[in-house]
Short mmCIF file of C-alpha atoms in Angstrom, two decimals:
data_model
loop_
_atom_site.label_atom_id
_atom_site.label_comp_id
_atom_site.label_asym_id
_atom_site.label_seq_id
_atom_site.Cartn_x
_atom_site.Cartn_y
_atom_site.Cartn_z
CA MET V 22 -9.91 -3.98 -26.00
CA ALA V 23 -11.97 -4.65 -23.47
CA THR V 24 -11.69 -2.44 -20.49
CA THR V 25 -12.11 -2.88 -16.95
CA LEU V 26 -14.50 0.57 -15.49
CA GLY V 27 -15.10 0.55 -11.42
CA ILE V 28 -17.97 1.65 -9.04
CA LYS V 29 -18.08 2.45 -5.72
CA VAL V 30 -20.76 0.47 -3.51
CA ASP V 31 -21.55 0.26 -0.10
CA GLU V 32 -21.50 -2.52 2.07
CA VAL V 33 -25.55 -3.07 1.49
CA LEU V 34 -25.14 -3.03 -1.91
CA ARG V 35 -22.07 -4.99 -2.20
CA GLN V 36 -23.93 -7.52 0.58
CA ARG V 37 -26.61 -7.53 -2.42
CA ILE V 38 -24.50 -8.16 -5.14
CA LYS V 39 -23.04 -11.11 -4.24
CA ASP V 40 -26.33 -12.32 -2.19
CA ALA V 41 -28.15 -12.02 -6.04
CA ALA V 42 -25.41 -13.96 -7.18
CA ALA V 43 -24.83 -16.94 -5.35
CA GLY V 44 -28.50 -16.94 -5.49
CA LEU V 45 -27.70 -17.71 -9.51
CA GLU V 46 -24.54 -19.18 -8.56
CA ARG V 47 -22.64 -15.79 -10.90
CA THR V 48 -20.06 -14.62 -9.64
CA PRO V 49 -20.43 -10.75 -9.01
CA HIS V 50 -18.51 -9.76 -11.61
CA TRP V 51 -21.38 -12.42 -13.81
CA LEU V 52 -24.85 -10.16 -11.91
CA ILE V 53 -23.22 -6.54 -12.26
CA LYS V 54 -22.20 -7.66 -16.55
CA GLN V 55 -25.34 -8.09 -16.73
CA ALA V 56 -26.66 -5.43 -15.07
CA ILE V 57 -25.28 -2.90 -17.05
CA PHE V 58 -26.20 -4.36 -20.68
CA ASN V 59 -29.78 -5.37 -19.27
CA TYR V 60 -29.99 -1.73 -18.39
CA LEU V 61 -28.49 0.01 -21.76
CA GLU V 62 -30.79 -2.60 -23.44
CA GLN V 63 -33.82 -0.65 -22.30
CA VAL V 64 -32.14 3.38 -22.77
CA GLU V 65 -31.37 2.26 -26.32
CA HIS V 66 -34.99 1.02 -26.62
CA GLY V 67 -36.62 4.42 -25.68
CA HIS V 68 -37.22 2.21 -22.65
CA THR V 69 -36.73 5.37 -19.24
CA PRO V 70 -35.85 2.37 -16.47
CA PRO V 71 -36.08 4.07 -12.56
CA VAL V 72 -33.09 5.02 -11.33
CA MET V 73 -31.99 4.51 -7.31
CA ASP V 74 -32.36 8.52 -5.14
CA GLY V 75 -29.77 8.65 -2.10
CA ASN V 76 -31.71 6.20 0.43
CA GLY V 77 -30.85 3.19 -1.71
CA LEU V 78 -34.84 2.73 -3.22
CA LEU V 79 -35.40 3.39 -6.87
CA GLN V 80 -38.01 6.02 -8.42
CA PRO V 81 -39.20 6.53 -11.72
CA GLN V 82 -37.15 8.15 -13.79
CA ASP V 83 -39.50 10.36 -15.06
CA ASP V 84 -37.31 13.88 -14.32
CA LEU V 85 -34.81 12.93 -17.25
CA PRO V 86 -33.43 16.03 -19.09
CA GLN V 87 -35.97 18.15 -20.33
CA GLU V 88 -36.12 21.89 -21.31
CA ASP V 89 -36.54 24.96 -18.70
CA ASP V 90 -39.14 27.79 -19.38
CA THR V 91 -36.01 29.95 -21.44
CA GLY V 92 -35.14 27.29 -23.12
CA HIS V 93 -32.07 25.66 -21.19
CA ILE V 94 -31.12 21.07 -21.06
CA VAL V 95 -31.88 20.69 -17.21
CA SER V 96 -30.59 17.44 -15.33
CA PRO V 97 -31.20 17.37 -11.95
CA LEU V 98 -30.64 13.22 -11.78
CA GLN V 99 -26.37 14.64 -13.15
CA PRO V 100 -25.42 17.97 -12.12
CA PHE V 101 -21.60 17.60 -13.01
CA LEU V 102 -21.88 15.39 -15.75
CA GLU V 103 -19.10 17.45 -17.71
CA PHE V 104 -17.33 16.43 -15.06
CA ALA V 105 -18.04 12.71 -15.37
CA GLN V 106 -17.50 12.29 -18.55
CA ASP V 107 -14.34 13.21 -19.33
CA VAL V 108 -12.51 10.99 -15.46
CA ALA V 109 -10.64 8.71 -18.06
CA PRO V 110 -11.11 4.63 -17.40
CA GLN V 111 -9.26 2.90 -15.59
CA THR V 112 -6.43 0.13 -16.09
CA PRO V 113 -7.25 -3.62 -15.22
CA LEU V 114 -4.76 -3.05 -12.42
CA ARG V 115 -6.15 0.50 -10.90
CA ALA V 116 -10.03 -1.47 -10.83
CA ALA V 117 -9.00 -3.87 -9.05
CA ILE V 118 -7.08 -1.94 -6.44
CA THR V 119 -10.40 -0.42 -6.34
CA ALA V 120 -12.23 -2.58 -5.64
CA HIS V 121 -10.32 -3.98 -3.48
CA TRP V 122 -9.30 -0.97 -1.16
CA ARG V 123 -11.67 -2.44 1.49
CA THR V 124 -12.31 -5.56 1.33
CA PRO V 125 -12.17 -7.79 4.32
CA GLU V 126 -8.74 -9.25 6.25
CA THR V 127 -10.78 -12.57 6.56
CA GLU V 128 -11.27 -12.67 2.04
CA CYS V 129 -7.70 -11.05 1.53
CA VAL V 130 -5.91 -13.58 3.38
CA PRO V 131 -6.00 -16.93 1.68
CA PRO V 132 -5.84 -16.60 -1.78
CA LEU V 133 -2.70 -14.55 -0.83
CA LEU V 134 -2.41 -18.06 1.00
CA ALA V 135 -2.27 -20.29 -1.84
CA GLN V 136 -0.31 -17.71 -4.49
CA ALA V 137 2.30 -18.61 -1.29
CA GLU V 138 2.12 -22.01 -2.00
CA VAL V 139 4.30 -24.14 -4.36
CA ALA V 140 2.62 -27.34 -5.68
CA ASP V 141 6.02 -28.58 -7.16
CA ALA V 142 7.76 -30.65 -5.07
CA GLN V 143 11.13 -30.17 -6.84
CA GLN V 144 10.93 -26.57 -6.06
CA ARG V 145 9.81 -26.89 -2.61
CA LYS V 146 12.91 -28.97 -2.96
CA ALA V 147 15.12 -26.59 -4.72
CA ILE V 148 13.97 -23.09 -2.17
CA PHE V 149 14.49 -25.33 1.25
CA ASP V 150 17.96 -26.57 -0.15
CA MET V 151 19.38 -22.84 -1.41
CA ALA V 152 18.18 -21.49 2.33
CA THR V 153 19.98 -23.75 3.72
CA ASP V 154 23.07 -23.05 2.23
CA LEU V 155 22.75 -19.38 3.15
CA VAL V 156 22.32 -19.72 6.56
CA ARG V 157 25.11 -22.19 6.54
CA VAL V 158 27.61 -18.99 4.98
CA LEU V 159 26.53 -16.60 7.49
CA ARG V 160 26.51 -19.53 10.56
CA ASN V 161 30.22 -20.68 9.59
CA LYS V 162 31.26 -15.99 8.74
CA ARG V 163 30.37 -14.93 11.60
CA LYS V 164 32.22 -18.52 13.45
CA GLY V 165 35.72 -17.60 11.81
CA ARG V 166 35.36 -13.89 11.77
CA ALA V 167 35.76 -14.01 8.14
CA SER V 168 32.86 -11.35 8.09
CA GLY V 169 33.45 -7.48 7.06
CA GLY V 170 31.10 -4.37 6.07
CA VAL V 171 27.74 -4.02 7.35
CA GLU V 172 28.53 -7.40 9.24
CA ASP V 173 30.95 -5.81 11.98
CA LEU V 174 28.97 -2.48 11.63
CA ILE V 175 25.73 -4.65 12.94
CA GLN V 176 27.31 -6.63 15.93
CA GLU V 177 29.05 -2.83 17.13
CA PHE V 178 26.19 -1.98 17.18
CA ALA V 179 23.62 -4.10 18.18
CA LEU V 180 19.76 -4.02 20.27
CA SER V 181 21.35 -4.38 22.92
CA SER V 182 22.38 -0.87 23.18
CA GLN V 183 20.08 1.94 23.11
CA GLU V 184 22.54 3.37 19.60
CA GLY V 185 21.46 -0.54 18.29
CA VAL V 186 18.26 0.34 18.70
CA ALA V 187 18.03 4.16 17.40
CA LEU V 188 20.25 3.18 13.95
CA MET V 189 17.56 0.01 13.47
CA CYS V 190 14.71 3.03 13.79
CA LEU V 191 16.00 4.97 11.65
CA ALA V 192 16.41 1.95 9.09
CA GLU V 193 12.97 0.88 9.22
CA ALA V 194 11.23 4.99 9.52
CA LEU V 195 13.76 6.76 7.14
CA LEU V 196 13.17 5.35 3.32
CA ARG V 197 9.25 5.91 4.45
CA ILE V 198 8.83 9.82 5.69
CA PRO V 199 8.27 11.84 2.12
CA ASP V 200 9.75 14.45 3.55
CA ALA V 201 13.73 16.00 3.42
CA ALA V 202 12.03 18.22 7.00
CA THR V 203 10.56 14.74 8.79
CA ARG V 204 12.97 13.31 8.09
CA ASP V 205 15.62 15.70 9.54
CA ALA V 206 13.76 15.95 12.80
CA LEU V 207 14.02 11.97 13.16
CA ILE V 208 17.60 11.94 12.66
CA ARG V 209 18.20 14.70 14.84
CA ASP V 210 16.07 13.28 17.47
CA LYS V 211 17.79 9.35 16.64
CA ILE V 212 20.53 10.64 16.41
CA SER V 213 21.68 13.22 18.72
CA LYS V 214 21.05 11.71 21.73
CA GLY V 215 23.27 7.94 21.57
CA ASP V 216 26.84 7.52 23.50
CA TRP V 217 28.57 7.05 20.22
CA ARG V 218 32.24 7.92 21.47
CA ALA V 219 31.44 4.51 23.58
CA HIS V 220 30.87 2.79 20.73
CA LEU V 221 34.98 3.43 19.28
CA HIS V 222 36.98 0.59 19.99
CA GLY V 223 40.92 0.20 19.29
CA ASN V 224 40.32 -3.67 17.84
CA ASN V 225 37.28 -2.42 15.75
CA PRO V 226 37.58 -2.41 11.92
CA LEU V 227 38.29 0.92 10.39
CA PHE V 228 35.02 0.39 8.34
CA VAL V 229 33.91 1.24 12.54
CA ASN V 230 34.97 3.56 13.46
CA ALA V 231 35.09 5.22 10.57
CA ALA V 232 31.12 5.08 10.37
CA THR V 233 31.60 5.95 14.24
CA TRP V 234 33.24 8.79 13.42
CA GLY V 235 30.65 10.11 11.27
CA LEU V 236 28.00 9.08 13.83
CA LEU V 237 29.57 10.73 17.29
CA ILE V 238 29.69 13.56 13.83
CA THR V 239 26.34 13.75 13.20
CA GLY V 240 25.21 13.86 16.88
CA LYS V 241 27.12 16.76 17.82
CA LEU V 242 25.93 18.90 14.67
CA THR V 243 22.24 17.88 15.63
CA SER V 244 22.11 18.73 19.19
CA THR V 245 23.78 22.49 17.95
CA ASN V 246 21.10 25.26 19.08
CA SER V 247 23.82 28.14 18.42
CA GLU V 248 26.24 28.90 15.78
CA THR V 249 29.16 29.26 19.76
CA SER V 250 28.36 26.36 19.86
CA LEU V 251 28.08 25.17 16.19
CA ALA V 252 31.77 27.20 16.08
CA SER V 253 33.41 25.34 19.11
#
């Protein structure tokens, strides 16, 4: 069973790998795999291949682990060797994410666009027909006023009103906020300032008025700053 390993390289080394692989008419993945194999071959046959220093330059590897004056093994090249050996190998999916975490947009978008294309003409027609049917049904419901529930709520709190914009901000942002305190702050900011009473109408469906009353009461509670006003 093969295991995918991920490594981090700077932009200069990454470009060097791409250029070298292109010169050999191979992929960067192939070149990296060959480099690892050749390095292992040298080590396993007792050779000491050069290593790259902090400046990206190759230096002779003459300071491999040796004994100091007290007989202890020292390894200036890998001070955290024991910790590094305990790091679990990445799964193929995690390695793919690591390899692309700073990939330029010009390299990311074309493959995604290619994957989004539907080559089969029959499948494209089925997608088009389904989308057309969905739009037609929604438009007919709007014309016949046979809507209800959330559709009525969206019509009442349109984006042309301050309250509609506030609800849209909540809908887009609330679920992406990880902690409860910040979520409460967002609700307090968006709900406490709205004129929710203006959206109570006798001809509104029961669901819309019930939701509006809930927003009205929530706005009153979130704007409360003292126990006296809360009691009133």
